[in-house]
Amino acid sequence: MADAKQLHIAMFPWLAFGHMIPYFELAKRIAQKGHKISFISTSRNIQRLPKIPPNLSSQISFVSLTLPRQDNLPQDAEATNDLPLDKIPYLKIAYDNLQDSLAEFLQKSTPDWIIHDLIPYWLPPIAAKFGISSVFFSIVQALTLCFCGSSSTALINGEDPRTKPEDFTVPPKWVPFDTRVAFRLHEAKKFFDHYEMNDSGVTDIFRLGSVMAGSNVIAVKSCMEIESEWINLLGELFGKPVLPVGLLPPTANDSRDGKEDNIWLTINEWLGKQKSRTVIYVAFGSELNLSQNELTELALGLELSGLPFFWALRNRDGFEERVKGRGVVWTSWAPQLRILAHESVGAFLTHCGPLVMLPFFIDQGLIARVFADKKVGIEIPRNEEDGAYTMKSVAEALRLVIVEDEGRIYREKAKELRLLIADEELHDQYVYKFVEFLQNYRQVSDK
């Protein structure tokens, strides 16, 4: 589509770094195709995002909106990781109050498209009023959206036949193919909260249903190689084009003000002293705050495994001294892609694999089930009721995938998944097809 016009695309993610970072990765990939991006967030969040790569500085602009003051929100709290869980509904209220300033920007700049998140249920009508097409870009996979409800109307009107957490521990009746993917009871209890009214005055499920109904297109951070049946089902359930944009692995040129190389030299020196494929890399991102008990059992489990590990952990708990020499507890930013690519790293212990999986958030349990079925990882066993795990269960799972013969199949399958995740050409094709769709859609609708 060399003759297709350049697009101007606005992007408006929810105020969580687990959302903003994938949106920023997608923005960079769209900009690389020659299109203009207006990336909209609040001033403090923009300051904390990675810098725009120099080669894309003419294509991407940050648009800073002032987050309205909100009772019950601490000063300078502009993202979910600035807050305890019970305060996040008040952040949603402040975010909802951005609609006037966002509408003003959209009216003045008239982008061709706006790509937005699930929280701004009020956004699709505003975009339509100004003749702007909208994409709901989901950072969770298609299978999670299929689990949420059978249609936009059902989500908006609260017409879900499931009335208690136990109902979410089996696949929904509207899934027409055989699957064992479902929530554990402790996960279902947390997931059920999204159907309940919160202090923002709107349920999360109503928000989701409204953006699914009002947007022109649904995009998902996923690929057909992992969940083709779910992607196809999502389109059937919600009657919209559903486009996977690939897995959006972080690009290597993430700027850290020149500190990255010095940090990497220190880490690489330690990794280089370890045996091939023996190190466990542990990371749960910046959004997760483990309880003291969860942290202790995980730490003791790592120690009990007897295996070397590198743990990217933001809060110190005195564990560093105890494991000196065999394990590293790293309390600042770490170059994740470089660490995972090192030959000494044999397993990744994270929310949902590959190899060792300990899910905590909304969709991670479902993804962990999918990966377990594909034999690319095992879940650390947990109590079905409350999700508790022990140091023994942590240690046994780690030793199985790194040391034991019966873990060989997981190691081999995980290599295949790593190749898929690292396939830049494949993921680039997904973005290319996504952008091509947006261009064709505009051209058709302009006629």
XYZ file of C-alpha atoms in Angstrom:
447
model
C 0.000 0.000 0.000
C 2.735 2.419 -1.003
C 0.179 4.905 -2.346
C -1.954 4.887 0.809
C -2.083 8.108 2.767
C -0.253 8.695 6.011
C -2.503 8.132 9.013
C -2.686 10.232 12.155
C -3.506 7.928 15.081
C -4.226 9.041 18.650
C -3.570 6.542 21.462
C -5.172 6.742 24.900
C -4.217 3.947 27.309
C -5.455 3.399 30.854
C -3.212 4.853 33.584
C -1.334 1.628 34.391
C 2.171 0.904 33.137
C 1.064 -2.615 32.266
C -1.201 -0.888 29.729
C 0.875 2.149 28.760
C 3.984 0.137 27.839
C 2.215 -2.177 25.324
C 0.458 0.885 23.865
C 3.837 2.611 23.529
C 5.338 -0.486 21.877
C 2.462 -0.552 19.390
C 2.884 3.201 18.814
C 6.561 2.723 17.924
C 5.773 -0.072 15.493
C 3.023 1.934 13.756
C 5.314 4.976 13.591
C 8.004 2.828 11.931
C 5.512 2.304 9.082
C 5.506 6.072 8.468
C 2.397 7.152 10.378
C 1.903 9.948 12.926
C 1.100 9.078 16.552
C -0.318 11.327 19.268
C 0.273 9.415 22.512
C -2.062 10.830 25.162
C -1.544 10.494 28.906
C -0.926 12.598 31.994
C 2.231 14.640 32.520
C 3.800 12.515 35.275
C 3.192 9.267 33.403
C 4.726 10.677 30.233
C 7.849 11.618 32.203
C 8.120 8.008 33.426
C 7.673 6.364 30.023
C 10.723 5.393 27.934
C 12.044 8.138 25.680
C 10.869 8.255 22.079
C 13.626 6.673 19.915
C 15.495 9.406 17.964
C 14.548 7.891 14.590
C 10.844 8.185 15.494
C 10.890 11.617 17.154
C 9.242 13.250 14.131
C 6.493 10.599 14.061
C 5.445 10.324 17.733
C 4.248 13.213 19.914
C 3.357 12.999 23.578
C 0.130 14.840 24.447
C -0.025 15.729 28.130
C -3.395 16.121 29.871
C -3.713 17.406 33.423
C -5.326 14.794 35.658
C -8.196 16.515 37.543
C -7.897 16.599 41.316
C -9.907 13.879 42.987
C -10.749 13.342 46.648
C -9.152 10.186 48.081
C -6.289 10.348 45.577
C -2.850 11.278 46.959
C -0.996 14.172 45.324
C 0.970 13.076 42.244
C -0.793 9.689 42.054
C -1.315 9.310 38.306
C -0.887 5.558 37.770
C -2.101 2.370 39.416
C 1.332 1.543 40.809
C 1.181 4.801 42.820
C -1.815 3.433 44.738
C -3.119 0.568 46.882
C -5.850 -1.498 45.202
C -8.700 0.110 47.145
C -7.797 3.575 45.793
C -7.815 2.607 42.087
C -11.577 3.352 41.639
C -10.781 7.001 42.471
C -8.120 7.018 39.753
C -10.843 5.813 37.373
C -13.015 8.776 38.396
C -10.142 11.192 37.682
C -9.524 9.426 34.351
C -13.217 9.712 33.452
C -12.946 13.443 34.163
C -10.351 13.748 31.385
C -13.097 13.409 28.788
C -13.579 17.151 28.200
C -9.887 17.865 27.662
C -9.560 14.760 25.489
C -12.596 15.817 23.427
C -11.021 19.253 22.953
C -7.804 17.669 21.664
C -9.676 15.328 19.306
C -11.813 18.148 17.922
C -8.731 20.290 17.188
C -6.417 17.585 15.837
C -9.012 15.330 14.106
C -6.933 12.126 13.932
C -8.034 9.383 11.544
C -8.253 6.865 14.386
C -8.107 6.733 18.146
C -6.807 3.539 19.759
C -8.121 3.330 23.324
C -8.357 1.086 26.365
C -11.286 -0.566 28.166
C -11.747 2.022 30.937
C -13.056 5.080 28.929
C -16.580 3.780 28.233
C -17.529 7.341 27.273
C -14.936 7.678 24.496
C -16.471 5.917 21.428
C -19.460 8.335 21.235
C -17.094 11.338 21.462
C -14.913 9.925 18.666
C -17.974 9.200 16.501
C -19.253 12.763 17.032
C -16.043 14.107 15.478
C -15.998 11.535 12.676
C -13.036 9.662 14.180
C -12.955 5.859 13.929
C -11.997 3.971 17.092
C -10.086 0.812 17.967
C -10.416 -0.892 21.333
C -6.919 -2.307 21.891
C -6.962 -5.014 24.544
C -3.699 -5.816 26.308
C -5.331 -9.031 27.550
C -5.712 -11.913 25.157
C -8.826 -12.866 23.203
C -9.543 -15.839 25.464
C -9.977 -13.519 28.480
C -12.384 -11.271 26.572
C -14.371 -14.358 25.512
C -14.542 -15.390 29.190
C -15.960 -11.978 30.181
C -19.295 -12.371 28.411
C -21.197 -13.573 25.364
C -21.930 -10.146 23.821
C -21.589 -6.396 24.353
C -25.258 -6.225 25.348
C -24.794 -8.907 28.002
C -21.823 -7.033 29.460
C -23.580 -3.654 29.458
C -26.870 -4.924 30.906
C -25.358 -7.322 33.430
C -27.048 -10.318 31.807
C -24.378 -12.871 32.661
C -25.839 -16.244 33.731
C -22.850 -16.726 36.058
C -23.802 -15.378 39.472
C -21.039 -16.629 41.784
C -17.257 -17.192 41.580
C -17.691 -20.976 41.294
C -19.419 -20.433 37.929
C -16.131 -19.094 36.512
C -14.172 -22.270 37.314
C -15.538 -23.989 34.190
C -15.430 -22.815 30.545
C -18.379 -20.543 29.565
C -21.304 -22.197 27.752
C -20.799 -19.953 24.708
C -17.378 -21.501 23.953
C -18.194 -24.017 21.164
C -14.909 -25.954 21.205
C -13.392 -28.282 23.789
C -11.139 -26.527 26.295
C -9.958 -27.069 29.855
C -9.049 -23.400 30.241
C -10.869 -21.880 33.227
C -10.173 -20.011 36.459
C -9.082 -21.593 39.719
C -11.479 -20.673 42.535
C -9.102 -18.145 44.137
C -8.687 -16.440 40.729
C -12.434 -16.517 40.066
C -13.088 -14.691 43.357
C -10.830 -11.827 42.217
C -12.216 -11.854 38.681
C -15.792 -11.683 40.011
C -14.964 -8.258 41.483
C -15.048 -6.805 37.948
C -18.782 -7.557 37.776
C -19.451 -5.761 41.070
C -20.061 -2.032 41.471
C -17.019 -0.086 42.697
C -16.481 3.458 43.972
C -16.003 4.802 40.430
C -19.777 4.368 39.983
C -19.426 2.018 36.995
C -18.546 -1.680 36.895
C -15.467 -2.714 34.956
C -17.625 -5.089 32.910
C -19.948 -2.232 31.905
C -16.882 -0.273 30.800
C -15.674 -3.213 28.731
C -19.075 -3.841 27.152
C -19.440 -0.175 26.230
C -16.070 0.102 24.467
C -16.634 -3.236 22.700
C -20.032 -2.016 21.463
C -18.903 1.489 20.511
C -15.580 0.835 18.794
C -15.246 0.053 15.081
C -12.498 -2.524 15.531
C -11.119 -4.734 18.320
C -7.347 -5.278 18.425
C -5.679 -7.763 20.764
C -2.102 -8.165 21.966
C -1.920 -11.723 20.719
C -1.255 -13.900 17.691
C -2.961 -16.709 15.807
C -0.101 -19.074 16.623
C -1.159 -19.052 20.296
C -4.955 -18.633 20.325
C -6.507 -18.721 16.841
C -9.766 -20.365 18.053
C -10.294 -17.670 20.690
C -9.537 -14.804 18.275
C -12.069 -16.179 15.790
C -14.657 -16.712 18.551
C -14.224 -13.153 19.823
C -15.191 -11.774 16.410
C -18.244 -14.039 16.270
C -19.434 -13.108 19.777
C -19.044 -9.342 19.440
C -19.695 -8.886 15.704
C -16.598 -6.774 15.082
C -13.376 -7.201 13.110
C -10.794 -8.632 15.543
C -7.156 -8.035 14.644
C -4.196 -9.533 16.519
C -1.242 -7.120 16.581
C 1.361 -9.668 17.715
C 2.913 -10.074 21.154
C 4.748 -6.708 21.104
C 7.914 -7.866 22.862
C 9.851 -4.840 24.195
C 12.173 -3.351 21.617
C 15.869 -3.368 22.471
C 16.347 0.397 22.027
C 14.541 1.330 25.243
C 16.473 4.402 26.380
C 17.669 4.525 29.988
C 19.796 7.674 29.770
C 22.992 5.749 28.940
C 22.946 3.710 32.164
C 21.850 0.464 30.493
C 25.300 -0.647 29.328
C 26.879 -0.199 32.777
C 23.991 -2.072 34.419
C 24.290 -4.859 31.869
C 28.065 -5.198 32.391
C 27.491 -5.893 36.103
C 24.677 -8.391 35.500
C 26.468 -10.091 32.606
C 29.561 -10.645 34.737
C 27.523 -12.579 37.314
C 25.538 -14.538 34.707
C 28.769 -15.493 32.947
C 29.966 -17.348 36.063
C 26.920 -19.656 36.108
C 26.480 -22.978 34.298
C 24.513 -23.047 31.037
C 20.698 -23.165 31.419
C 20.730 -23.286 35.234
C 19.791 -19.739 36.293
C 16.193 -18.923 37.199
C 15.226 -15.397 36.170
C 12.442 -14.122 38.453
C 10.382 -11.042 37.551
C 6.770 -10.011 38.139
C 6.808 -6.467 36.746
C 6.208 -3.166 38.479
C 2.459 -3.524 39.106
C 2.505 -6.509 41.469
C 2.940 -6.101 45.211
C 3.359 -9.489 46.859
C 2.188 -9.904 50.443
C 4.898 -10.554 53.016
C 3.893 -14.220 53.213
C 3.919 -14.634 49.411
C 7.309 -12.952 49.232
C 8.772 -15.088 52.036
C 7.552 -18.424 50.613
C 8.869 -17.491 47.165
C 12.236 -16.443 48.585
C 12.554 -19.588 50.707
C 11.500 -21.727 47.744
C 14.250 -20.222 45.588
C 16.733 -20.928 48.366
C 15.433 -24.487 48.854
C 15.747 -25.274 45.121
C 19.541 -24.961 45.390
C 19.603 -23.326 41.939
C 21.207 -19.993 41.031
C 18.697 -17.206 40.419
C 18.423 -13.567 39.411
C 15.404 -11.876 40.995
C 14.277 -8.464 39.763
C 12.563 -7.271 42.937
C 11.658 -3.643 43.525
C 11.377 -3.777 47.325
C 14.188 -4.970 49.599
C 13.456 -7.458 52.338
C 16.902 -8.442 53.614
C 16.965 -11.600 51.487
C 19.981 -10.329 49.463
C 22.576 -11.004 52.183
C 21.276 -14.481 52.903
C 21.718 -15.725 49.314
C 24.880 -13.829 48.409
C 27.005 -15.769 45.929
C 24.255 -18.093 44.701
C 21.455 -15.658 43.981
C 21.099 -11.986 43.056
C 18.253 -9.774 44.249
C 18.241 -6.804 41.881
C 16.244 -3.828 43.156
C 16.434 -1.413 40.206
C 15.595 -1.567 36.492
C 16.998 -4.646 34.742
C 17.483 -5.274 30.967
C 15.015 -8.160 30.747
C 15.537 -9.093 27.089
C 19.308 -9.323 27.510
C 18.987 -11.435 30.657
C 16.528 -13.870 29.061
C 18.797 -14.236 26.014
C 21.848 -15.169 28.138
C 22.917 -18.798 27.786
C 23.072 -19.334 31.553
C 19.321 -18.623 31.986
C 17.299 -21.840 32.042
C 13.877 -20.742 33.325
C 11.711 -17.667 33.661
C 9.590 -17.556 36.844
C 6.838 -15.035 36.182
C 3.065 -14.544 35.954
C 2.470 -16.871 33.019
C 5.613 -18.501 31.661
C 7.262 -19.947 29.801
C 8.511 -22.722 32.104
C 7.497 -21.696 35.650
C 4.192 -19.893 36.157
C 2.786 -18.122 39.208
C -0.254 -16.117 38.006
C -1.691 -13.255 40.082
C -3.628 -10.829 37.856
C -6.885 -11.030 35.873
C -5.957 -12.985 32.766
C -2.710 -14.615 33.870
C -4.355 -17.756 35.249
C -6.116 -18.401 31.939
C -2.890 -17.877 29.965
C -1.064 -20.186 32.371
C -3.659 -22.913 31.652
C -3.112 -22.481 27.897
C 0.669 -22.708 28.274
C 0.363 -25.713 30.586
C -1.770 -27.478 27.954
C 0.890 -26.708 25.341
C 3.569 -28.138 27.696
C 5.602 -24.923 27.657
C 5.471 -24.556 31.418
C 4.107 -25.739 34.734
C 2.229 -23.831 37.376
C 3.473 -23.726 40.936
C 0.785 -25.677 42.868
C -1.482 -23.493 45.017
C -4.387 -23.815 47.425
C -7.573 -23.754 45.352
C -9.465 -21.585 47.865
C -7.001 -18.822 48.696
C -4.146 -19.236 46.192
C -1.508 -19.832 48.880
C 1.703 -21.599 47.873
C 4.633 -22.959 49.873
C 8.400 -22.829 49.585
C 8.354 -26.581 48.933
C 5.972 -26.245 45.960
C 8.145 -23.427 44.546
C 11.374 -25.437 44.918
C 9.900 -28.638 43.439
C 8.507 -26.844 40.383
C 11.841 -25.118 39.729
C 13.864 -28.310 40.045
C 11.447 -30.169 37.771
C 11.892 -27.819 34.825
C 15.630 -27.195 35.285
C 17.066 -30.480 36.590
C 14.680 -33.446 36.387
C 14.427 -35.721 33.332
C 10.631 -35.500 33.299
C 10.950 -31.734 32.789
C 12.740 -32.177 29.456
C 9.523 -31.810 27.424
C 8.849 -28.432 29.079
C 12.368 -27.224 28.321
C 12.056 -28.244 24.670
C 8.582 -26.753 24.195
C 9.639 -23.532 25.941
C 12.467 -23.148 23.405
C 9.863 -23.261 20.629
C 7.771 -20.587 22.372
C 10.851 -18.391 22.868
C 11.504 -18.585 19.127
C 7.905 -17.511 18.475
C 8.142 -14.582 20.902
C 11.492 -13.515 19.408
C 10.279 -13.742 15.778
C 10.416 -10.045 14.907
C 9.414 -10.642 11.306
C 6.234 -12.469 12.379
C 5.160 -9.756 14.833
C 6.045 -7.030 12.330
C 3.690 -8.690 9.836
C 0.849 -8.516 12.350
C 1.383 -4.769 12.793
C 1.698 -4.314 9.014
C -1.640 -6.071 8.436
C -3.251 -4.062 11.261
C -2.124 -0.748 9.765
C -3.139 -1.882 6.285
C -6.626 -2.641 7.631
C -6.871 0.842 9.184
C -5.834 2.435 5.890
C -8.306 0.389 3.828
C -11.092 1.019 6.344
C -10.622 4.756 6.076
C -10.449 4.664 2.289
C -13.671 2.633 2.070
C -15.505 4.833 4.572
C -14.297 8.048 2.860
C -15.892 7.069 -0.471
